PDB file of C-alpha atoms in Angstrom:
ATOM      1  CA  UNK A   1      35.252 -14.266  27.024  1.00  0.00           C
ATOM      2  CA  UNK A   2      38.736 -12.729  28.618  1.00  0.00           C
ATOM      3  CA  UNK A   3      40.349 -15.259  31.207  1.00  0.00           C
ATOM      4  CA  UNK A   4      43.068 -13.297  33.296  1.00  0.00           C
ATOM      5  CA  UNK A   5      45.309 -15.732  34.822  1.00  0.00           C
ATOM      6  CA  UNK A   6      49.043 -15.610  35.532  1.00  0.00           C
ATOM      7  CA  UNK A   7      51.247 -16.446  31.870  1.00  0.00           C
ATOM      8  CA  UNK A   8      52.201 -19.736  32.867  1.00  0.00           C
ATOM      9  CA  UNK A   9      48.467 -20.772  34.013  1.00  0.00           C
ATOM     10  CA  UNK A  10      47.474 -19.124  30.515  1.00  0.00           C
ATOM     11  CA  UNK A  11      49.966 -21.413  28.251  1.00  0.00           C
ATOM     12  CA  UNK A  12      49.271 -24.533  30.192  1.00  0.00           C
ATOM     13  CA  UNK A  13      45.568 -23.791  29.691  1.00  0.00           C
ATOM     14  CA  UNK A  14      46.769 -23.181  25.756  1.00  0.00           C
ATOM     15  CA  UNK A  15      48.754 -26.502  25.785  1.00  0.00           C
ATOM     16  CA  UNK A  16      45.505 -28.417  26.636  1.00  0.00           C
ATOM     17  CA  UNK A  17      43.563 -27.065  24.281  1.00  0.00           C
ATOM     18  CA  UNK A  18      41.649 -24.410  25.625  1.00  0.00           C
ATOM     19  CA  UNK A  19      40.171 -21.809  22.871  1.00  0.00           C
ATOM     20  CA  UNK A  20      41.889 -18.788  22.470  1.00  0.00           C
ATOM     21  CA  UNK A  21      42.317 -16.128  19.451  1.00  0.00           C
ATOM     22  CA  UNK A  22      45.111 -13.584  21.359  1.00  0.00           C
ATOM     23  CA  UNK A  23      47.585 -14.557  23.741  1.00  0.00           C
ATOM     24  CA  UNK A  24      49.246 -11.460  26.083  1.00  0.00           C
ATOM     25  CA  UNK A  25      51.820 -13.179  28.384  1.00  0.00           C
ATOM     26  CA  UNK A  26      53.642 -10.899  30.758  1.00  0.00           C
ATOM     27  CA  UNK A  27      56.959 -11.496  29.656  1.00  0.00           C
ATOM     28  CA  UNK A  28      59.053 -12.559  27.010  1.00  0.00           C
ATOM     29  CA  UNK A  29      59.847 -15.854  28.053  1.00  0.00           C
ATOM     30  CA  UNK A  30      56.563 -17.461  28.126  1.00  0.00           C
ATOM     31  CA  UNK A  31      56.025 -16.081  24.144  1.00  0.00           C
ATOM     32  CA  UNK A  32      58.752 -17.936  23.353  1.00  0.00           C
ATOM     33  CA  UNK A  33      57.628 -20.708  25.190  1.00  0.00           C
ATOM     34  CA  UNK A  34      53.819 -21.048  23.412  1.00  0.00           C
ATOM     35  CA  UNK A  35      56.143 -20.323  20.222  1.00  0.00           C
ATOM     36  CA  UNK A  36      58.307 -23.438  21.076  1.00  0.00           C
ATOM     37  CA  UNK A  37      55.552 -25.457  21.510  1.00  0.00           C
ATOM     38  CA  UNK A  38      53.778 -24.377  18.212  1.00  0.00           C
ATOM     39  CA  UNK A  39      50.676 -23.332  20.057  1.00  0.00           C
ATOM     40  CA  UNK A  40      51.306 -19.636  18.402  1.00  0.00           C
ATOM     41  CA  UNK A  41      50.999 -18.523  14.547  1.00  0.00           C
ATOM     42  CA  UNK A  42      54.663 -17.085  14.618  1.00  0.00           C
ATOM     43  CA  UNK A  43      53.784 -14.722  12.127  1.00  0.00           C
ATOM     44  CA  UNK A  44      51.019 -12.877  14.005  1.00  0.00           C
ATOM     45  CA  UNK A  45      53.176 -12.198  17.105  1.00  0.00           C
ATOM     46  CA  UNK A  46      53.234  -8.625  17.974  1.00  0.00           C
ATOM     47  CA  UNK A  47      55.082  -6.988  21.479  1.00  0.00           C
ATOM     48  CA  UNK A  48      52.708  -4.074  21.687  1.00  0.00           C
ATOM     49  CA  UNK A  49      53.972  -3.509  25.784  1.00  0.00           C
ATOM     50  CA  UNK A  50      56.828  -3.634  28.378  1.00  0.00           C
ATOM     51  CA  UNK A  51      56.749  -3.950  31.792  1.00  0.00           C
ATOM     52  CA  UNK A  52      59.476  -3.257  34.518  1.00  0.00           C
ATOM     53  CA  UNK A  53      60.341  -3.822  38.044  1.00  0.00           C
ATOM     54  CA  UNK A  54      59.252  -1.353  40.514  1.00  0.00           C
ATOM     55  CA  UNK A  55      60.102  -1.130  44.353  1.00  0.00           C
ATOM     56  CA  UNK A  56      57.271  -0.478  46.654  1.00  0.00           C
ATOM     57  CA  UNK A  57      58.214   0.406  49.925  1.00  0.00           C
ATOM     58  CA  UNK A  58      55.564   1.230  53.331  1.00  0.00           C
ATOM     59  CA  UNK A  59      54.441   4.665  53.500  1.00  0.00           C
ATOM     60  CA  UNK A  60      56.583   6.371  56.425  1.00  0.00           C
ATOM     61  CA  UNK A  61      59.189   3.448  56.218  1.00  0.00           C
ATOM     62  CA  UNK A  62      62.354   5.554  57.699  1.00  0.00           C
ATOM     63  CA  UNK A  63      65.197   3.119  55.562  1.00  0.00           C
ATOM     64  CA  UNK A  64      66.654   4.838  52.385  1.00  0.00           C
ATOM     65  CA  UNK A  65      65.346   2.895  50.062  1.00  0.00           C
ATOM     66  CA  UNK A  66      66.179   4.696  46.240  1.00  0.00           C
ATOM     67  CA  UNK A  67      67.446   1.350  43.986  1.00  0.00           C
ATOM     68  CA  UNK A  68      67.566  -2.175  44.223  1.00  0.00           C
ATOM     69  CA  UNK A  69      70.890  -2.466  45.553  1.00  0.00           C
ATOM     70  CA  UNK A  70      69.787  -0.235  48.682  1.00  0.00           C
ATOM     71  CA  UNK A  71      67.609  -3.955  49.823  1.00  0.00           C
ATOM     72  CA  UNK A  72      71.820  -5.343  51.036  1.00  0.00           C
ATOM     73  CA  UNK A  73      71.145  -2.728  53.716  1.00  0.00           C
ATOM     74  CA  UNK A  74      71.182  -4.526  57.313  1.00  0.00           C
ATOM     75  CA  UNK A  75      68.000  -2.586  58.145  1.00  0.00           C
ATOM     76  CA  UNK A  76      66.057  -4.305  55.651  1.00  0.00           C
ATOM     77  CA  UNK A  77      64.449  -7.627  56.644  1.00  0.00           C
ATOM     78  CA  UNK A  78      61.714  -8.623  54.953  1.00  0.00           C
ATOM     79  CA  UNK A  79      61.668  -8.698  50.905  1.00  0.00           C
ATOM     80  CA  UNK A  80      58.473  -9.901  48.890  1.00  0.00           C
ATOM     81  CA  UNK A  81      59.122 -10.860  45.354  1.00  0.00           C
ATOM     82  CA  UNK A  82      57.015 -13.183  42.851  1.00  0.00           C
ATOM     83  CA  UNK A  83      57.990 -16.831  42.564  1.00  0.00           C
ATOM     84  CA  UNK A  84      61.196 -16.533  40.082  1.00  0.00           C
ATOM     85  CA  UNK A  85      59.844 -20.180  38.415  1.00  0.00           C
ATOM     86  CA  UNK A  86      56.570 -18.954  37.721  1.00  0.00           C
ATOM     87  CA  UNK A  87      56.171 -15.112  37.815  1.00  0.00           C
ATOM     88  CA  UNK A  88      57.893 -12.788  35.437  1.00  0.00           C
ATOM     89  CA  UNK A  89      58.808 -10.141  38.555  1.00  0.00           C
ATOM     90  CA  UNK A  90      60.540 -13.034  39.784  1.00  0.00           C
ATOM     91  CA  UNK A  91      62.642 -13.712  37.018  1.00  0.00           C
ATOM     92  CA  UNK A  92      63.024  -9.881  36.475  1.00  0.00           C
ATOM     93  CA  UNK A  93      64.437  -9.348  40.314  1.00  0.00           C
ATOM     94  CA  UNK A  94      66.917 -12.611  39.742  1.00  0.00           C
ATOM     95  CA  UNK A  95      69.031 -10.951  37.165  1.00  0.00           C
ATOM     96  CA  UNK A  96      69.963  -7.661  39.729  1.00  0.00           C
TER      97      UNK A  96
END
């Protein structure tokens, strides 16, 4: 049975001994974590997709928004981002 759950929930799950024949964490980082931990064959792991950061912005918003940097711009004032200690968008959005 598939259980969707954020990466971290998924290897903390893993780490307590839940039953599980594939792993797909969104990022990097958390692979190398269940591969740390020995909770992963290291021979069977496979990166089979990427993901990247996207910026959404409000339909009809007037501010010029084409790259991250434009976000410095004094007419922006509100930014929503994932939790960079938990969620791979996060961690992706720290390093611009």
């Amino acid at each position: 049975m598939p259980n969707f759950a954020a990466s971290g929930a998924l290897l903390q799950q893993i780490e307590k001994g839940a039953p599980v024949d594939v792993f797909a964490p969104a990022d990097q980082k958390t692979m190398d974590q269940a591969d740390e931990k020995k909770l992963i064959l290291p021979e069977t792991r496979k990166n089979f997709v990427s993901n990247g950061l996207v910026l959404i912005i409000p339909l009809g918003s007037k501010i010029p928004i084409k790259s991250p940097q434009d976000l410095a711009a004094k007419e922006v004032t509100k930014v929503a981002l994932g939790n960079p200690d938990t969620v791979p968008a996060g961690r992706y959005t720290q390093k611009l």
